């Protein structure tokens, strides 16, 4: 009996907890976040802006925002799972700062639903790369993990040529200046020629990073560029 008790105590002590709510995970092999926390994710529901994917608010024409709050450059359309709020903030932070790559995998699996209802079939996914120094420090690229979980062929068509300062506190103009010429096509970029390419990242805020990545991919002649992120942030809210 004592042995069973000690066993229980040890099990409770080493049992991994959910990265969000800190409750002991019933199925630790299922990832770092419990099903209840995944269920807290608020998703965009239709109608969303056909250009930027945001929830349609007062000034919309029924299809677009009229004036979208993002500048997407050569990207035809962007979609996100939901607003960068509540559980999605916690999930993105757990992934990036808590170094939980399985959370990025989970976000990618959620995004399959968005891929499935896209008006046009998507051919390949291109993750927005991190600078190699940052990827070494983090141990993985969250955009790459999200892209891998989409069930689309993944092409590493871009590299990050400059170590850009963190974007979090920058204004929209500063963000666009920050990432200008920060990306270059890789040898693999030939694989996107004539294909419908979805650029994948964790969060869309001003569109600066995605637009710069898209610009770098244009010489590879994709048929169409679209973008997919786990979350959609408002600059003013951050
Ligand atoms: Zn939880
Ligand atoms: Zn819009």
Coordinates of N, CA and C and ligand atoms in Angstrom, one line a residue:
X1 N 0.8 -1.2 0.0 CA 0.0 0.0 0.0 C 0.9 1.3 0.0
X2 N 1.9 1.2 0.9 CA 2.9 2.3 0.9 C 3.5 2.5 -0.5
X3 N 3.8 1.4 -1.1 CA 4.5 1.5 -2.4 C 3.5 2.1 -3.4
X4 N 2.3 1.7 -3.4 CA 1.3 2.3 -4.3 C 1.2 3.8 -4.1
X5 N 1.2 4.2 -2.8 CA 1.1 5.6 -2.4 C 2.3 6.4 -3.0
X6 N 3.5 5.9 -2.7 CA 4.7 6.5 -3.2 C 4.7 6.6 -4.7
X7 N 4.2 5.6 -5.3 CA 4.1 5.5 -6.8 C 3.2 6.7 -7.3
X8 N 2.1 6.8 -6.6 CA 1.1 7.9 -7.0 C 1.7 9.3 -6.8
X9 N 2.4 9.4 -5.7 CA 3.0 10.7 -5.4 C 4.1 11.1 -6.5
X10 N 4.9 10.1 -6.8 CA 6.0 10.3 -7.8 C 5.3 10.6 -9.1
X11 N 4.3 9.8 -9.5 CA 3.6 10.1 -10.7 C 3.1 11.5 -10.8
X12 N 2.5 11.9 -9.7 CA 1.9 13.3 -9.6 C 3.0 14.3 -9.7
X13 N 4.2 14.0 -9.1 CA 5.3 15.0 -9.1 C 5.9 15.2 -10.5
X14 N 6.1 14.1 -11.2 CA 6.7 14.2 -12.5 C 5.7 14.3 -13.7
X15 N 4.4 14.2 -13.4 CA 3.4 14.3 -14.4 C 3.6 15.7 -15.1
X16 N 3.7 15.7 -16.4 CA 3.8 17.0 -17.1 C 2.5 17.7 -17.1
X17 N 2.6 19.1 -16.9 CA 1.4 19.9 -16.9 C 1.2 20.6 -18.2
X18 N -0.1 21.0 -18.4 CA -0.4 21.8 -19.6 C 0.3 23.1 -19.6
X19 N 0.9 23.5 -20.7 CA 1.7 24.7 -20.8 C 0.9 26.0 -20.6
X20 N -0.4 25.9 -20.7 CA -1.3 27.0 -20.5 C -1.9 27.1 -19.1
X21 N -2.7 26.0 -18.8 CA -3.4 26.1 -17.5 C -2.7 25.4 -16.4
X22 N -1.6 24.8 -16.6 CA -0.8 24.1 -15.6 C -1.5 22.9 -14.9
X23 N -2.6 22.4 -15.5 CA -3.3 21.2 -15.0 C -2.5 20.0 -15.5
X24 N -2.5 19.0 -14.7 CA -1.7 17.7 -15.1 C -2.4 17.2 -16.4
X25 N -1.6 16.9 -17.4 CA -2.1 16.4 -18.6 C -2.5 14.9 -18.5
X26 N -3.7 14.6 -19.0 CA -4.2 13.2 -19.0 C -3.4 12.4 -20.0
X27 N -3.1 13.1 -21.1 CA -2.4 12.4 -22.2 C -1.2 13.2 -22.6
X28 N -0.1 13.1 -21.8 CA 1.1 13.9 -22.1 C 1.7 13.7 -23.5
X29 N 1.5 12.5 -24.1 CA 2.0 12.2 -25.4 C 1.2 13.0 -26.5
X30 N 0.1 13.5 -26.1 CA -0.8 14.3 -27.1 C -0.3 15.7 -27.3
X31 N 0.8 16.1 -26.6 CA 1.3 17.5 -26.8 C 1.3 18.2 -25.4
X32 N 1.8 19.5 -25.5 CA 2.1 20.2 -24.2 C 0.8 21.0 -23.7
X33 N -0.3 20.9 -24.5 CA -1.4 21.7 -24.1 C -2.6 20.8 -24.0
X34 N -3.5 21.0 -23.0 CA -4.6 20.1 -22.8 C -5.8 20.4 -23.7
X35 N -6.7 19.4 -24.0 CA -7.8 19.7 -24.9 C -8.7 20.8 -24.5
X36 N -8.8 21.1 -23.2 CA -9.7 22.2 -22.7 C -9.1 23.5 -23.2
X37 N -7.8 23.6 -23.1 CA -7.1 24.9 -23.6 C -7.2 25.1 -25.1
X38 N -7.0 24.0 -25.8 CA -7.2 24.1 -27.3 C -8.7 24.5 -27.6
X39 N -9.6 24.1 -26.8 CA -11.0 24.4 -27.1 C -11.3 25.9 -26.8
X40 N -10.4 26.5 -26.1 CA -10.6 28.0 -25.8 C -10.2 28.9 -26.9
X41 N -9.6 28.3 -28.0 CA -9.2 29.1 -29.1 C -10.4 29.7 -29.9
X42 N -10.4 31.0 -30.0 CA -11.5 31.7 -30.7 C -11.1 31.7 -32.2
X43 N -11.9 31.1 -33.1 CA -11.6 31.1 -34.5 C -12.4 32.2 -35.2
X44 N -11.9 32.7 -36.3 CA -12.7 33.6 -37.2 C -13.8 32.7 -37.8
X45 N -15.0 33.3 -37.9 CA -16.0 32.6 -38.6 C -16.5 33.5 -39.8
X46 N -17.0 32.9 -40.8 CA -17.4 33.7 -42.0 C -18.5 34.6 -41.7
X47 N -18.6 35.8 -42.3 CA -17.7 36.2 -43.4 C -16.5 36.9 -42.9
X48 N -15.3 36.6 -43.6 CA -14.1 37.4 -43.3 C -13.7 38.1 -44.5
X49 N -12.9 39.1 -44.4 CA -12.4 39.9 -45.5 C -11.7 39.0 -46.5
X50 N -12.1 39.0 -47.8 CA -11.5 38.1 -48.8 C -10.1 38.4 -49.1
X51 N -9.6 39.6 -48.7 CA -8.2 40.0 -48.9 C -7.4 39.6 -47.7
X52 N -7.7 40.2 -46.5 CA -6.8 40.1 -45.4 C -7.3 39.0 -44.4
X53 N -8.5 38.5 -44.5 CA -8.9 37.5 -43.6 C -9.5 37.9 -42.3
X54 N -9.5 39.3 -42.0 CA -10.0 39.8 -40.7 C -11.5 39.6 -40.7
X55 N -12.0 39.7 -39.5 CA -13.5 39.7 -39.3 C -14.0 40.9 -39.9
X56 N -15.1 40.8 -40.7 CA -15.6 42.0 -41.3 C -16.3 42.9 -40.3
X57 N -15.9 44.2 -40.2 CA -16.5 45.1 -39.2 C -17.3 46.2 -40.0
X58 N -17.6 47.2 -39.3 CA -18.6 48.2 -39.8 C -18.3 48.8 -41.2
X59 N -17.0 49.1 -41.5 CA -16.7 49.8 -42.8 C -16.6 48.8 -44.0
X60 N -17.0 47.6 -43.8 CA -16.8 46.6 -44.9 C -17.9 46.8 -46.0
X61 N -17.6 46.3 -47.2 CA -18.5 46.3 -48.3 C -19.2 44.9 -48.4
X62 N -19.1 44.1 -47.4 CA -19.6 42.7 -47.5 C -18.7 41.7 -47.9
X63 N -17.6 42.1 -48.5 CA -16.5 41.1 -49.0 C -15.2 41.5 -48.4
X64 N -14.8 42.8 -48.4 CA -13.5 43.2 -47.9 C -13.7 44.3 -46.8
X65 N -12.6 44.6 -46.2 CA -12.7 45.7 -45.2 C -12.8 47.1 -45.8
X66 N -12.8 47.1 -47.1 CA -12.6 48.4 -47.9 C -11.2 48.9 -47.8
X67 N -10.8 49.2 -46.5 CA -9.4 49.6 -46.3 C -8.8 48.6 -45.3
X68 N -8.1 47.6 -45.8 CA -7.5 46.6 -44.9 C -6.4 47.2 -44.0
X69 N -6.2 46.7 -42.8 CA -5.2 47.3 -41.9 C -3.8 46.7 -42.2
X70 N -3.7 45.9 -43.2 CA -2.4 45.3 -43.5 C -2.0 45.6 -44.9
X71 N -0.7 45.6 -45.2 CA -0.1 45.7 -46.5 C 0.6 44.4 -46.9
X72 N 0.0 43.7 -47.8 CA 0.5 42.3 -48.1 C 1.4 42.2 -49.3
X73 N 1.6 43.4 -50.0 CA 2.5 43.3 -51.1 C 2.0 42.4 -52.2
X74 N 2.8 41.5 -52.7 CA 2.3 40.6 -53.8 C 1.4 39.5 -53.3
X75 N 1.0 39.4 -52.1 CA 0.2 38.3 -51.6 C -1.3 38.6 -51.9
X76 N -1.9 37.6 -52.6 CA -3.2 37.8 -53.1 C -4.3 37.8 -51.9
X77 N -4.1 37.0 -51.0 CA -5.1 36.9 -49.9 C -4.4 36.3 -48.6
X78 N -4.8 36.6 -47.5 CA -4.3 36.1 -46.2 C -5.5 35.6 -45.4
X79 N -5.2 34.5 -44.6 CA -6.2 34.0 -43.7 C -5.4 33.6 -42.4
X80 N -6.2 33.7 -41.3 CA -5.6 33.3 -40.0 C -6.7 32.4 -39.3
X81 N -6.2 31.6 -38.3 CA -7.2 30.8 -37.6 C -8.1 31.7 -36.8
X82 N -7.5 32.7 -36.1 CA -8.4 33.6 -35.3 C -7.6 34.8 -34.8
X83 N -8.3 35.7 -34.1 CA -7.6 36.9 -33.6 C -6.6 36.6 -32.5
X84 N -5.5 37.4 -32.5 CA -4.4 37.2 -31.6 C -4.8 37.7 -30.2
X85 N -5.5 36.8 -29.5 CA -6.2 37.2 -28.3 C -6.3 35.9 -27.4
X86 N -6.5 36.0 -26.1 CA -6.8 34.9 -25.3 C -5.9 33.7 -25.5
X87 N -6.5 32.6 -25.7 CA -5.8 31.3 -25.8 C -4.7 31.3 -27.0
X88 N -5.0 32.0 -28.1 CA -4.1 32.0 -29.2 C -2.8 32.8 -28.8
X89 N -2.9 33.8 -28.0 CA -1.7 34.5 -27.5 C -0.9 33.5 -26.7
X90 N -1.6 32.8 -25.7 CA -0.9 31.9 -24.9 C -0.2 30.8 -25.7
X91 N -0.9 30.3 -26.7 CA -0.3 29.2 -27.5 C 0.9 29.7 -28.3
X92 N 0.8 30.8 -28.9 CA 1.9 31.3 -29.7 C 3.1 31.6 -28.8
X93 N 2.9 32.2 -27.6 CA 3.9 32.4 -26.6 C 4.6 31.1 -26.1
X94 N 3.7 30.1 -25.8 CA 4.2 28.9 -25.3 C 5.1 28.2 -26.4
X95 N 4.7 28.4 -27.6 CA 5.5 27.9 -28.7 C 6.8 28.6 -28.9
X96 N 6.8 29.9 -29.0 CA 8.0 30.7 -29.3 C 8.9 30.9 -28.1
X97 N 8.3 31.3 -27.0 CA 9.2 31.7 -25.8 C 9.3 30.5 -24.8
X98 N 8.2 29.6 -24.8 CA 8.3 28.5 -23.9 C 8.9 27.3 -24.7
X99 N 9.3 27.5 -25.9 CA 10.0 26.4 -26.7 C 9.2 25.1 -26.7
X100 N 7.9 25.2 -27.1 CA 7.1 24.0 -27.2 C 6.7 23.8 -28.6
X101 N 7.6 23.1 -29.4 CA 7.3 22.9 -30.8 C 6.0 22.1 -31.0
X102 N 5.6 21.3 -30.1 CA 4.3 20.5 -30.3 C 3.1 21.4 -30.4
X103 N 3.2 22.6 -29.8 CA 2.1 23.6 -29.9 C 2.0 24.1 -31.3
X104 N 3.2 24.3 -31.9 CA 3.1 24.8 -33.4 C 2.5 23.7 -34.2
X105 N 2.8 22.4 -33.9 CA 2.2 21.3 -34.7 C 0.7 21.3 -34.5
X106 N 0.2 21.6 -33.3 CA -1.2 21.7 -33.0 C -1.9 22.8 -33.8
X107 N -1.2 24.0 -33.8 CA -1.7 25.1 -34.5 C -1.8 24.8 -36.0
X108 N -0.8 24.1 -36.6 CA -0.9 23.7 -38.0 C -2.0 22.7 -38.2
X109 N -2.3 21.8 -37.3 CA -3.4 20.9 -37.5 C -4.7 21.6 -37.5
X110 N -4.9 22.7 -36.6 CA -6.1 23.5 -36.6 C -6.3 24.2 -38.0
X111 N -5.1 24.6 -38.5 CA -5.2 25.4 -39.8 C -5.6 24.6 -41.0
X112 N -5.5 23.2 -40.9 CA -6.0 22.4 -42.0 C -7.4 22.7 -42.3
X113 N -8.2 23.1 -41.3 CA -9.6 23.5 -41.6 C -9.7 24.7 -42.5
X114 N -8.8 25.6 -42.3 CA -8.8 26.9 -43.1 C -8.3 26.5 -44.5
X115 N -7.3 25.7 -44.6 CA -6.8 25.2 -46.0 C -7.9 24.5 -46.7
X116 N -8.7 23.7 -46.0 CA -9.7 22.9 -46.7 C -10.8 23.8 -47.3
X117 N -11.1 24.9 -46.8 CA -12.2 25.8 -47.3 C -11.7 26.9 -48.2
X118 N -10.4 26.9 -48.5 CA -9.8 28.0 -49.3 C -10.4 27.8 -50.7
X119 N -10.7 29.0 -51.3 CA -11.4 29.0 -52.6 C -10.7 28.2 -53.7
X120 N -9.3 28.2 -53.6 CA -8.5 27.6 -54.6 C -7.6 26.6 -54.0
X121 N -7.4 25.4 -54.6 CA -6.5 24.5 -53.9 C -5.0 25.0 -53.8
X122 N -4.4 24.8 -52.7 CA -3.1 25.3 -52.4 C -2.1 24.1 -52.7
X123 N -1.0 24.5 -53.5 CA -0.1 23.4 -54.0 C 1.0 23.2 -53.0
X124 N 1.7 24.2 -52.5 CA 2.9 24.0 -51.6 C 2.9 25.1 -50.5
X125 N 3.5 24.7 -49.4 CA 3.6 25.6 -48.2 C 5.1 26.0 -48.1
X126 N 5.3 27.3 -48.0 CA 6.6 27.9 -47.8 C 6.7 28.6 -46.4
X127 N 7.4 28.0 -45.4 CA 7.5 28.7 -44.1 C 8.3 29.9 -44.2
X128 N 7.9 31.0 -43.5 CA 8.8 32.2 -43.3 C 10.0 31.8 -42.5
X129 N 11.2 31.9 -43.0 CA 12.3 31.4 -42.2 C 12.7 32.3 -41.1
X130 N 13.3 31.7 -40.1 CA 14.0 32.5 -39.0 C 15.5 32.7 -39.5
X131 N 16.1 33.7 -38.9 CA 17.6 33.8 -39.1 C 18.2 32.6 -38.5
X132 N 19.2 32.0 -39.1 CA 19.8 30.7 -38.5 C 20.2 30.9 -37.1
X133 N 20.7 32.1 -36.7 CA 21.1 32.3 -35.3 C 19.9 32.2 -34.4
X134 N 18.8 32.7 -34.8 CA 17.6 32.7 -33.9 C 17.0 31.3 -33.9
X135 N 17.1 30.6 -35.0 CA 16.5 29.2 -35.0 C 17.4 28.3 -34.1
X136 N 18.7 28.5 -34.1 CA 19.6 27.7 -33.3 C 19.2 28.0 -31.8
X137 N 19.0 29.2 -31.5 CA 18.7 29.6 -30.1 C 17.4 29.0 -29.7
X138 N 16.4 29.0 -30.6 CA 15.0 28.5 -30.2 C 15.0 27.0 -30.4
X139 N 15.8 26.4 -31.2 CA 15.8 25.0 -31.4 C 14.9 24.5 -32.6
X140 N 14.0 25.4 -33.0 CA 13.1 25.1 -34.2 C 12.5 26.4 -34.7
X141 N 11.9 26.3 -35.9 CA 11.2 27.4 -36.5 C 9.7 27.1 -36.4
X142 N 9.0 27.9 -35.6 CA 7.6 27.6 -35.4 C 6.8 27.7 -36.7
X143 N 7.2 28.6 -37.6 CA 6.5 28.6 -38.9 C 6.7 27.3 -39.7
X144 N 7.9 26.8 -39.6 CA 8.2 25.5 -40.3 C 7.3 24.4 -39.7
X145 N 7.2 24.4 -38.4 CA 6.4 23.3 -37.7 C 5.0 23.4 -38.1
X146 N 4.5 24.7 -38.1 CA 3.1 24.9 -38.5 C 2.9 24.4 -40.0
X147 N 3.8 24.8 -40.8 CA 3.7 24.4 -42.3 C 3.7 22.9 -42.4
X148 N 4.5 22.2 -41.7 CA 4.6 20.8 -41.8 C 3.3 20.1 -41.4
X149 N 2.6 20.7 -40.5 CA 1.3 20.1 -40.0 C 0.1 20.3 -40.9
X150 N 0.3 21.1 -42.0 CA -0.8 21.4 -42.8 C -1.2 20.3 -43.8
X151 N -0.4 19.3 -44.0 CA -0.7 18.3 -44.9 C -0.5 18.7 -46.4
X152 N 0.4 19.7 -46.6 CA 0.8 20.1 -47.9 C 2.3 19.9 -48.1
X153 N 2.8 19.8 -49.3 CA 4.2 19.7 -49.5 C 4.9 21.0 -49.0
X154 N 6.0 20.8 -48.2 CA 6.7 22.0 -47.7 C 8.0 22.2 -48.5
X155 N 8.1 23.5 -49.0 CA 9.3 23.8 -49.8 C 10.0 24.9 -49.0
X156 N 11.3 24.7 -48.7 CA 12.1 25.7 -48.0 C 12.7 26.7 -49.1
X157 N 11.8 27.5 -49.6 CA 12.2 28.3 -50.7 C 12.8 29.7 -50.4
X158 N 12.9 30.0 -49.1 CA 13.4 31.3 -48.6 C 14.4 31.1 -47.5
X159 N 15.4 32.0 -47.5 CA 16.3 32.1 -46.4 C 16.3 33.5 -45.9
X160 N 16.6 33.7 -44.6 CA 16.7 35.0 -44.0 C 18.1 35.5 -44.1
X161 N 18.3 36.6 -44.7 CA 19.7 37.0 -45.0 C 20.1 38.0 -43.9
X162 N 19.2 38.6 -43.2 CA 19.6 39.6 -42.2 C 18.9 39.2 -40.9
X163 N 19.6 39.5 -39.8 CA 19.1 39.3 -38.5 C 18.3 40.6 -38.1
X164 N 17.0 40.5 -38.2 CA 16.2 41.7 -38.0 C 15.9 41.9 -36.6
X165 N 15.8 43.1 -36.1 CA 15.4 43.3 -34.7 C 14.0 42.8 -34.4
X166 N 13.7 42.4 -33.2 CA 12.3 42.0 -32.9 C 11.3 43.0 -33.3
X167 N 10.1 42.6 -33.8 CA 9.1 43.5 -34.4 C 8.2 44.0 -33.4
X168 N 8.1 43.3 -32.2 CA 6.9 43.5 -31.3 C 6.6 45.0 -31.0
X169 N 7.6 45.8 -30.8 CA 7.3 47.2 -30.3 C 7.3 48.2 -31.5
X170 N 7.5 47.8 -32.7 CA 7.7 48.7 -33.8 C 6.4 49.2 -34.4
X171 N 6.4 50.4 -35.0 CA 5.3 50.9 -35.7 C 5.2 50.2 -37.1
X172 N 4.1 50.4 -37.8 CA 3.9 49.7 -39.1 C 5.0 50.1 -40.1
X173 N 5.3 51.4 -40.2 CA 6.4 51.8 -41.1 C 7.7 51.3 -40.7
X174 N 8.0 51.3 -39.4 CA 9.3 50.7 -38.9 C 9.4 49.2 -39.2
X175 N 8.3 48.5 -39.1 CA 8.3 47.1 -39.4 C 8.6 46.8 -40.8
X176 N 8.0 47.6 -41.7 CA 8.2 47.4 -43.2 C 9.7 47.7 -43.5
X177 N 10.3 48.7 -42.9 CA 11.7 49.1 -43.1 C 12.6 48.0 -42.5
X178 N 12.2 47.5 -41.4 CA 13.0 46.4 -40.7 C 13.3 45.2 -41.5
X179 N 12.3 44.8 -42.3 CA 12.4 43.5 -42.9 C 12.6 43.6 -44.4
X180 N 12.8 44.9 -44.9 CA 13.0 45.0 -46.4 C 14.3 44.3 -46.7
X181 N 14.3 43.5 -47.7 CA 15.5 42.8 -48.2 C 16.0 41.8 -47.1
X182 N 15.2 41.4 -46.2 CA 15.6 40.4 -45.2 C 15.6 39.0 -45.7
X183 N 15.0 38.8 -46.9 CA 14.8 37.4 -47.4 C 15.4 37.3 -48.8
X184 N 15.8 36.0 -49.1 CA 16.3 35.7 -50.4 C 15.8 34.3 -50.8
X185 N 15.6 34.1 -52.1 CA 15.2 32.7 -52.5 C 16.3 31.7 -52.3
X186 N 16.0 30.5 -52.0 CA 17.0 29.4 -51.9 C 17.0 28.7 -53.3
X187 N 17.9 27.7 -53.4 CA 17.9 26.8 -54.6 C 16.6 26.1 -54.7
X188 N 15.9 25.8 -53.6 CA 14.7 25.0 -53.7 C 13.5 25.9 -54.3
X189 N 13.8 27.2 -54.4 CA 12.7 28.1 -54.8 C 12.2 27.7 -56.2
X190 N 13.0 27.0 -57.0 CA 12.5 26.6 -58.4 C 11.2 25.8 -58.3
X191 N 11.1 25.1 -57.2 CA 9.9 24.2 -57.0 C 8.6 24.9 -56.9
X192 N 8.6 26.3 -56.7 CA 7.3 27.0 -56.6 C 6.9 27.6 -57.9
X193 N 7.7 27.4 -59.0 CA 7.3 28.0 -60.3 C 5.9 27.4 -60.7
X194 N 5.0 28.4 -61.0 CA 3.7 27.9 -61.6 C 2.8 27.3 -60.5
X195 N 3.2 27.3 -59.3 CA 2.3 26.7 -58.2 C 1.6 27.8 -57.4
X196 N 0.5 27.4 -56.8 CA -0.2 28.2 -55.8 C 0.5 28.0 -54.4
X197 N 1.2 29.0 -54.0 CA 2.1 28.9 -52.8 C 1.4 29.6 -51.6
X198 N 1.4 28.9 -50.5 CA 0.9 29.5 -49.2 C 2.1 29.8 -48.3
X199 N 2.4 31.1 -48.0 CA 3.4 31.4 -47.1 C 2.9 31.3 -45.7
X200 N 3.7 30.7 -44.8 CA 3.2 30.3 -43.5 C 4.0 31.0 -42.4
X201 N 3.3 31.7 -41.5 CA 4.0 32.3 -40.3 C 3.1 32.1 -39.1
X202 N 3.6 32.6 -38.0 CA 2.8 32.4 -36.7 C 1.7 33.5 -36.6
X203 N 2.2 34.8 -36.7 CA 1.2 35.9 -36.5 C 1.3 36.9 -37.6
X204 N 0.2 37.4 -38.1 CA 0.2 38.5 -39.1 C -0.2 39.8 -38.3
X205 N 0.6 40.8 -38.4 CA 0.3 42.0 -37.7 C 0.1 43.1 -38.7
X206 N 1.2 43.6 -39.3 CA 1.1 44.7 -40.3 C 1.2 44.1 -41.7
X207 N 1.7 42.8 -41.8 CA 2.0 42.2 -43.1 C 3.4 42.4 -43.5
X208 N 4.2 43.2 -42.8 CA 5.6 43.6 -43.2 C 6.4 42.3 -43.5
X209 N 6.4 41.4 -42.6 CA 7.3 40.2 -42.8 C 6.8 39.4 -44.0
X210 N 5.5 39.1 -44.0 CA 5.0 38.3 -45.1 C 5.2 39.0 -46.4
X211 N 5.0 40.3 -46.5 CA 5.1 41.0 -47.8 C 6.6 40.9 -48.3
X212 N 7.5 41.1 -47.3 CA 8.9 41.0 -47.7 C 9.3 39.6 -48.2
X213 N 8.8 38.6 -47.5 CA 9.1 37.2 -47.9 C 8.5 37.0 -49.3
X214 N 7.3 37.5 -49.5 CA 6.6 37.3 -50.8 C 7.4 37.9 -51.9
X215 N 7.9 39.1 -51.6 CA 8.6 39.9 -52.6 C 9.9 39.1 -53.0
X216 N 10.5 38.5 -52.1 CA 11.7 37.7 -52.4 C 11.4 36.5 -53.2
X217 N 10.2 36.0 -53.1 CA 9.8 34.8 -53.8 C 9.3 35.1 -55.3
X218 N 9.0 36.3 -55.6 CA 8.5 36.6 -56.9 C 9.4 36.2 -58.0
X219 N 10.7 36.4 -58.0 CA 11.5 35.9 -59.1 C 11.4 34.4 -59.4
X220 N 10.9 33.7 -58.4 CA 10.7 32.2 -58.6 C 9.5 31.9 -59.4
X221 N 8.7 33.0 -59.7 CA 7.5 32.9 -60.5 C 6.4 31.9 -60.0
X222 N 5.9 32.0 -58.8 CA 4.8 31.3 -58.4 C 3.5 31.7 -59.1
X223 N 2.5 30.8 -59.3 CA 1.3 31.2 -60.0 C 0.5 32.2 -59.2
X224 N 0.5 31.9 -57.9 CA -0.2 32.8 -56.9 C 0.4 32.7 -55.6
X225 N 0.4 33.8 -54.8 CA 0.9 33.7 -53.4 C -0.2 34.1 -52.5
X226 N -0.4 33.2 -51.5 CA -1.4 33.5 -50.4 C -0.6 33.3 -49.1
X227 N -1.3 33.7 -48.0 CA -0.6 33.6 -46.7 C -1.5 33.1 -45.7
X228 N -0.9 32.3 -44.8 CA -1.7 31.7 -43.7 C -0.9 31.9 -42.4
X229 N -1.6 32.3 -41.3 CA -1.0 32.5 -40.0 C -1.9 31.9 -39.0
X230 N -1.3 31.5 -37.8 CA -2.1 31.0 -36.7 C -3.0 32.1 -36.2
X231 N -2.4 33.4 -36.1 CA -3.2 34.4 -35.5 C -3.1 35.7 -36.3
X232 N -4.1 36.6 -36.1 CA -4.1 37.9 -36.7 C -4.1 38.9 -35.6
X233 N -3.0 39.7 -35.5 CA -2.9 40.7 -34.4 C -3.3 42.1 -35.0
X234 N -3.8 43.0 -34.1 CA -3.9 44.4 -34.4 C -2.8 45.1 -33.8
X235 N -2.1 46.0 -34.6 CA -1.0 46.7 -34.0 C -1.3 47.5 -32.8
X236 N -2.5 48.2 -32.9 CA -2.9 49.1 -31.8 C -3.2 48.3 -30.5
X237 N -3.6 47.1 -30.6 CA -3.9 46.3 -29.4 C -2.7 45.8 -28.7
X238 N -1.5 45.9 -29.3 CA -0.3 45.2 -28.7 C 0.5 46.2 -27.9
Ligands
LIG1 ZN1 -4.7 23.5 -20.3
LIG2 ZN1 -9.3 43.2 -45.0

